[in-house]
Amino acid sequence: MSEVALNIRKDNVKDIRQLYDKYAGMLLGFIRGTVQDHKRSEEHLIKIISAFAIESNGRPTSWLALRQYAQFKLIEFSSADHEGGKLRNANETNDDLNLLNDDERIVFQAVYYQKKSISQLANLLNRNEDILRTQLKSSVDKIRKARGN
């Protein structure tokens, strides 16, 4: 991790390294549960740990505080991924998600991975809540059927 590339002061590098060594494995697993893309997960991991270390400014911290911070940042990142009324597809490799059409995939990922409510998503996509609920139900049904549930 280059201090120059991330524009980090030398006194923060030690804090970042300690956080990384202690929590990177757990945090990467948490991020992968949301992002579902290995490369983007690792990018988010670096951004989150670096920003958290700088904001905590050397104060003692816990896994819970880091996880809550990461959850907030992931929502922020997913909002930044929003383009032209649609969310970018975060996972092309997941077979279950590939069963869904684009609209169902967008709704499913936003609700289950990004923790958005139907009303938030309706405002974000400028769509009717009932239609989004129908698409969510359809996507859940397709995934359950594919898994044999």
GROMACS .gro file of C-alpha atoms in nm:
model
  149
    1MET     CA    1   0.000   0.000   0.000
    2SER     CA    2   0.166   0.320  -0.115
    3GLU     CA    3   0.133   0.628   0.102
    4VAL     CA    4   0.193   0.848  -0.201
    5ALA     CA    5  -0.082   0.685  -0.410
    6LEU     CA    6  -0.335   0.713  -0.129
    7ASN     CA    7  -0.211   1.057  -0.018
    8ILE     CA    8  -0.179   0.947   0.346
    9ARG     CA    9   0.033   1.117   0.609
   10LYS     CA   10   0.312   0.901   0.752
   11ASP     CA   11   0.166   0.905   1.105
   12ASN     CA   12  -0.156   0.745   0.975
   13VAL     CA   13   0.022   0.464   0.790
   14LYS     CA   14   0.088   0.275   1.116
   15ASP     CA   15  -0.280   0.295   1.215
   16ILE     CA   16  -0.391   0.176   0.872
   17ARG     CA   17  -0.147  -0.115   0.879
   18GLN     CA   18  -0.266  -0.221   1.227
   19LEU     CA   19  -0.632  -0.205   1.123
   20TYR     CA   20  -0.555  -0.394   0.805
   21ASP     CA   21  -0.361  -0.668   0.985
   22LYS     CA   22  -0.629  -0.710   1.250
   23TYR     CA   23  -0.954  -0.678   1.053
   24ALA     CA   24  -0.890  -0.711   0.677
   25GLY     CA   25  -0.999  -1.074   0.651
   26MET     CA   26  -1.328  -1.022   0.832
   27LEU     CA   27  -1.397  -0.693   0.660
   28LEU     CA   28  -1.328  -0.835   0.315
   29GLY     CA   29  -1.575  -1.116   0.385
   30PHE     CA   30  -1.833  -0.862   0.497
   31ILE     CA   31  -1.778  -0.648   0.188
   32ARG     CA   32  -1.792  -0.951  -0.045
   33GLY     CA   33  -2.135  -1.033   0.098
   34THR     CA   34  -2.254  -0.699  -0.028
   35VAL     CA   35  -2.050  -0.623  -0.338
   36GLN     CA   36  -2.014  -0.975  -0.485
   37ASP     CA   37  -1.721  -0.871  -0.706
   38HIS     CA   38  -1.372  -0.964  -0.586
   39LYS     CA   39  -1.180  -0.675  -0.743
   40ARG     CA   40  -1.428  -0.410  -0.631
   41SER     CA   41  -1.441  -0.567  -0.284
   42GLU     CA   42  -1.067  -0.528  -0.245
   43GLU     CA   43  -1.080  -0.169  -0.369
   44HIS     CA   44  -1.355  -0.089  -0.119
   45LEU     CA   45  -1.158  -0.263   0.158
   46ILE     CA   46  -0.858  -0.035   0.105
   47LYS     CA   47  -1.073   0.279   0.085
   48ILE     CA   48  -1.272   0.189   0.397
   49ILE     CA   49  -0.977   0.094   0.615
   50SER     CA   50  -0.780   0.401   0.508
   51ALA     CA   51  -1.069   0.640   0.568
   52PHE     CA   52  -1.160   0.476   0.900
   53ALA     CA   53  -0.800   0.498   1.026
   54ILE     CA   54  -0.780   0.864   0.936
   55GLU     CA   55  -1.117   0.944   1.096
   56SER     CA   56  -1.044   0.748   1.414
   57ASN     CA   57  -0.712   0.935   1.439
   58GLY     CA   58  -0.531   0.669   1.642
   59ARG     CA   59  -0.808   0.617   1.897
   60PRO     CA   60  -0.878   0.258   2.003
   61THR     CA   61  -1.144   0.098   1.788
   62SER     CA   62  -1.347  -0.221   1.765
   63TRP     CA   63  -1.465  -0.458   1.494
   64LEU     CA   64  -1.823  -0.340   1.549
   65ALA     CA   65  -1.729   0.024   1.490
   66LEU     CA   66  -1.536  -0.067   1.175
   67ARG     CA   67  -1.820  -0.285   1.045
   68GLN     CA   68  -2.076  -0.010   1.101
   69TYR     CA   69  -1.849   0.239   0.928
   70ALA     CA   70  -1.803  -0.005   0.638
   71GLN     CA   71  -2.177  -0.057   0.609
   72PHE     CA   72  -2.230   0.319   0.586
   73LYS     CA   73  -1.951   0.354   0.328
   74LEU     CA   74  -2.086   0.067   0.116
   75ILE     CA   75  -2.422   0.241   0.096
   76GLU     CA   76  -2.237   0.558  -0.004
   77PHE     CA   77  -2.040   0.366  -0.271
   78SER     CA   78  -2.355   0.202  -0.407
   79SER     CA   79  -2.519   0.543  -0.438
   80ALA     CA   80  -2.216   0.659  -0.635
   81ASP     CA   81  -2.262   0.357  -0.863
   82HIS     CA   82  -2.608   0.475  -0.956
   83GLU     CA   83  -2.618   0.587  -1.318
   84GLY     CA   84  -2.906   0.695  -1.536
   85GLY     CA   85  -3.183   0.545  -1.323
   86LYS     CA   86  -3.023   0.201  -1.302
   87LEU     CA   87  -2.774   0.047  -1.065
   88ARG     CA   88  -2.465  -0.111  -1.214
   89ASN     CA   89  -2.459  -0.487  -1.206
   90ALA     CA   90  -2.225  -0.584  -0.924
   91ASN     CA   91  -2.212  -0.954  -1.003
   92GLU     CA   92  -2.198  -1.124  -1.340
   93THR     CA   93  -2.062  -1.448  -1.198
   94ASN     CA   94  -2.342  -1.541  -0.959
   95ASP     CA   95  -2.549  -1.810  -1.132
   96ASP     CA   96  -2.862  -1.730  -0.931
   97LEU     CA   97  -2.854  -1.365  -1.030
   98ASN     CA   98  -2.800  -1.459  -1.392
   99LEU     CA   99  -3.145  -1.625  -1.385
  100LEU     CA  100  -3.305  -1.284  -1.334
  101ASN     CA  101  -3.386  -1.024  -1.595
  102ASP     CA  102  -3.219  -0.683  -1.560
  103ASP     CA  103  -3.502  -0.518  -1.366
  104GLU     CA  104  -3.536  -0.809  -1.123
  105ARG     CA  105  -3.158  -0.819  -1.069
  106ILE     CA  106  -3.144  -0.446  -0.997
  107VAL     CA  107  -3.425  -0.468  -0.742
  108PHE     CA  108  -3.290  -0.786  -0.580
  109GLN     CA  109  -2.935  -0.653  -0.544
  110ALA     CA  110  -3.048  -0.317  -0.412
  111VAL     CA  111  -3.272  -0.473  -0.147
  112TYR     CA  112  -3.065  -0.774  -0.038
  113TYR     CA  113  -2.705  -0.664  -0.093
  114GLN     CA  114  -2.725  -0.287  -0.058
  115LYS     CA  115  -2.994  -0.285   0.214
  116LYS     CA  116  -3.219  -0.033   0.038
  117SER     CA  117  -3.588  -0.026   0.122
  118ILE     CA  118  -3.852  -0.052  -0.149
  119SER     CA  119  -3.951   0.312  -0.091
  120GLN     CA  120  -3.586   0.427  -0.119
  121LEU     CA  121  -3.546   0.228  -0.437
  122ALA     CA  122  -3.873   0.362  -0.580
  123ASN     CA  123  -3.749   0.718  -0.524
  124LEU     CA  124  -3.405   0.637  -0.659
  125LEU     CA  125  -3.533   0.471  -0.975
  126ASN     CA  126  -3.845   0.689  -1.005
  127ARG     CA  127  -4.071   0.383  -1.022
  128ASN     CA  128  -4.387   0.256  -0.859
  129GLU     CA  129  -4.338   0.068  -0.529
  130ASP     CA  130  -4.592  -0.200  -0.621
  131ILE     CA  131  -4.406  -0.281  -0.941
  132LEU     CA  132  -4.077  -0.305  -0.749
  133ARG     CA  133  -4.237  -0.536  -0.491
  134THR     CA  134  -4.366  -0.759  -0.771
  135GLN     CA  135  -4.019  -0.770  -0.930
  136LEU     CA  136  -3.860  -0.852  -0.594
  137LYS     CA  137  -4.108  -1.133  -0.529
  138SER     CA  138  -4.051  -1.270  -0.878
  139SER     CA  139  -3.674  -1.266  -0.835
  140VAL     CA  140  -3.693  -1.440  -0.496
  141ASP     CA  141  -3.926  -1.703  -0.643
  142LYS     CA  142  -3.689  -1.769  -0.935
  143ILE     CA  143  -3.389  -1.807  -0.704
  144ARG     CA  144  -3.578  -2.037  -0.467
  145LYS     CA  145  -3.698  -2.251  -0.757
  146ALA     CA  146  -3.343  -2.276  -0.896
  147ARG     CA  147  -3.213  -2.386  -0.556
  148GLY     CA  148  -3.492  -2.638  -0.512
  149ASN     CA  149  -3.663  -2.457  -0.223
   0.00000   0.00000   0.00000
